[in-house]
């Protein structure tokens, strides 16, 4: 398997675990660089899929790639944003 395939499988497993164990959607979902290691084409498909999966939940993305941040902004779904430089 390529590294990006492994990353996508880990992300899918994590998201499936969240859906299975918090069916009522009470807990916010925190995703720390969830698309790290994926190619641009895969990232472009993964972000809408994650947003669709958790459309009725609070999702907190911790992103270090400026392109991913811009892609999230472009969806128009981000209600709040906090930028930290370190």
PDB file of C-alpha atoms in Angstrom:
ATOM      1  CA  UNK A   1       0.000   0.000   0.000  1.00  0.00           C
ATOM      2  CA  UNK A   2       1.076   3.544  -0.654  1.00  0.00           C
ATOM      3  CA  UNK A   3       1.383   5.942   2.277  1.00  0.00           C
ATOM      4  CA  UNK A   4      -1.654   7.963   1.188  1.00  0.00           C
ATOM      5  CA  UNK A   5      -3.768   4.794   0.997  1.00  0.00           C
ATOM      6  CA  UNK A   6      -2.752   3.915   4.547  1.00  0.00           C
ATOM      7  CA  UNK A   7      -3.607   7.447   5.701  1.00  0.00           C
ATOM      8  CA  UNK A   8      -7.024   7.267   4.035  1.00  0.00           C
ATOM      9  CA  UNK A   9      -7.696   3.867   5.635  1.00  0.00           C
ATOM     10  CA  UNK A  10      -6.751   5.223   9.084  1.00  0.00           C
ATOM     11  CA  UNK A  11      -8.998   8.238   8.611  1.00  0.00           C
ATOM     12  CA  UNK A  12     -11.905   6.041   7.488  1.00  0.00           C
ATOM     13  CA  UNK A  13     -11.413   3.744  10.477  1.00  0.00           C
ATOM     14  CA  UNK A  14     -11.317   6.664  12.906  1.00  0.00           C
ATOM     15  CA  UNK A  15     -14.414   8.284  11.449  1.00  0.00           C
ATOM     16  CA  UNK A  16     -16.272   4.959  11.464  1.00  0.00           C
ATOM     17  CA  UNK A  17     -15.347   4.457  15.117  1.00  0.00           C
ATOM     18  CA  UNK A  18     -16.734   7.886  15.996  1.00  0.00           C
ATOM     19  CA  UNK A  19     -19.996   7.229  14.142  1.00  0.00           C
ATOM     20  CA  UNK A  20     -20.397   3.805  15.787  1.00  0.00           C
ATOM     21  CA  UNK A  21     -19.707   4.919  19.354  1.00  0.00           C
ATOM     22  CA  UNK A  22     -21.345   8.337  19.465  1.00  0.00           C
ATOM     23  CA  UNK A  23     -24.523   7.757  17.498  1.00  0.00           C
ATOM     24  CA  UNK A  24     -26.335  10.673  19.110  1.00  0.00           C
ATOM     25  CA  UNK A  25     -23.660  13.130  18.020  1.00  0.00           C
ATOM     26  CA  UNK A  26     -23.130  14.701  21.413  1.00  0.00           C
ATOM     27  CA  UNK A  27     -19.353  14.957  21.297  1.00  0.00           C
ATOM     28  CA  UNK A  28     -17.521  17.293  18.956  1.00  0.00           C
ATOM     29  CA  UNK A  29     -15.152  15.641  16.496  1.00  0.00           C
ATOM     30  CA  UNK A  30     -11.523  16.795  16.606  1.00  0.00           C
ATOM     31  CA  UNK A  31      -9.434  15.999  13.533  1.00  0.00           C
ATOM     32  CA  UNK A  32      -5.705  16.736  13.766  1.00  0.00           C
ATOM     33  CA  UNK A  33      -4.238  17.053  10.251  1.00  0.00           C
ATOM     34  CA  UNK A  34      -6.612  14.380   8.955  1.00  0.00           C
ATOM     35  CA  UNK A  35      -5.421  14.721   5.356  1.00  0.00           C
ATOM     36  CA  UNK A  36      -1.669  14.692   6.045  1.00  0.00           C
ATOM     37  CA  UNK A  37       0.166  12.409   3.660  1.00  0.00           C
ATOM     38  CA  UNK A  38      -2.610  12.306   1.061  1.00  0.00           C
ATOM     39  CA  UNK A  39      -2.127  13.493  -2.485  1.00  0.00           C
ATOM     40  CA  UNK A  40      -3.954  16.575  -3.714  1.00  0.00           C
ATOM     41  CA  UNK A  41      -6.550  14.587  -5.659  1.00  0.00           C
ATOM     42  CA  UNK A  42      -7.378  12.399  -2.666  1.00  0.00           C
ATOM     43  CA  UNK A  43      -7.553  15.428  -0.355  1.00  0.00           C
ATOM     44  CA  UNK A  44     -10.025  17.087  -2.702  1.00  0.00           C
ATOM     45  CA  UNK A  45     -12.359  14.093  -2.321  1.00  0.00           C
ATOM     46  CA  UNK A  46     -11.746  13.468   1.391  1.00  0.00           C
ATOM     47  CA  UNK A  47     -12.738  16.907   2.711  1.00  0.00           C
ATOM     48  CA  UNK A  48     -16.271  16.926   1.231  1.00  0.00           C
ATOM     49  CA  UNK A  49     -16.749  13.330   2.366  1.00  0.00           C
ATOM     50  CA  UNK A  50     -15.822  14.183   5.970  1.00  0.00           C
ATOM     51  CA  UNK A  51     -18.039  17.271   5.940  1.00  0.00           C
ATOM     52  CA  UNK A  52     -20.954  15.249   4.583  1.00  0.00           C
ATOM     53  CA  UNK A  53     -20.459  12.455   7.117  1.00  0.00           C
ATOM     54  CA  UNK A  54     -20.586  14.892  10.024  1.00  0.00           C
ATOM     55  CA  UNK A  55     -22.917  17.544   8.568  1.00  0.00           C
ATOM     56  CA  UNK A  56     -25.003  17.675  11.769  1.00  0.00           C
ATOM     57  CA  UNK A  57     -22.073  17.725  14.173  1.00  0.00           C
ATOM     58  CA  UNK A  58     -19.456  20.106  15.425  1.00  0.00           C
ATOM     59  CA  UNK A  59     -16.143  19.283  13.761  1.00  0.00           C
ATOM     60  CA  UNK A  60     -12.880  20.934  14.760  1.00  0.00           C
ATOM     61  CA  UNK A  61     -10.116  20.724  12.161  1.00  0.00           C
ATOM     62  CA  UNK A  62      -6.535  21.308  13.271  1.00  0.00           C
ATOM     63  CA  UNK A  63      -4.738  22.012   9.995  1.00  0.00           C
ATOM     64  CA  UNK A  64      -1.120  22.895   9.303  1.00  0.00           C
ATOM     65  CA  UNK A  65      -1.263  22.957   5.492  1.00  0.00           C
ATOM     66  CA  UNK A  66      -2.421  26.366   4.197  1.00  0.00           C
ATOM     67  CA  UNK A  67      -3.924  24.705   1.087  1.00  0.00           C
ATOM     68  CA  UNK A  68      -6.152  22.546   3.293  1.00  0.00           C
ATOM     69  CA  UNK A  69      -7.211  25.591   5.288  1.00  0.00           C
ATOM     70  CA  UNK A  70      -8.158  27.417   2.080  1.00  0.00           C
ATOM     71  CA  UNK A  71     -10.044  24.356   0.812  1.00  0.00           C
ATOM     72  CA  UNK A  72     -12.066  24.250   4.033  1.00  0.00           C
ATOM     73  CA  UNK A  73     -12.788  27.976   3.817  1.00  0.00           C
ATOM     74  CA  UNK A  74     -13.944  27.535   0.223  1.00  0.00           C
ATOM     75  CA  UNK A  75     -16.655  25.087   1.311  1.00  0.00           C
ATOM     76  CA  UNK A  76     -18.434  27.870   3.192  1.00  0.00           C
ATOM     77  CA  UNK A  77     -19.126  25.555   6.123  1.00  0.00           C
ATOM     78  CA  UNK A  78     -16.650  26.997   8.628  1.00  0.00           C
ATOM     79  CA  UNK A  79     -18.576  29.008  11.208  1.00  0.00           C
ATOM     80  CA  UNK A  80     -15.585  29.971  13.319  1.00  0.00           C
ATOM     81  CA  UNK A  81     -11.873  30.092  12.698  1.00  0.00           C
ATOM     82  CA  UNK A  82      -8.886  30.470  14.973  1.00  0.00           C
ATOM     83  CA  UNK A  83      -5.435  30.869  13.540  1.00  0.00           C
ATOM     84  CA  UNK A  84      -2.402  30.138  15.695  1.00  0.00           C
ATOM     85  CA  UNK A  85       1.128  30.827  14.558  1.00  0.00           C
ATOM     86  CA  UNK A  86       3.905  29.129  16.439  1.00  0.00           C
TER      87      UNK A  86
END
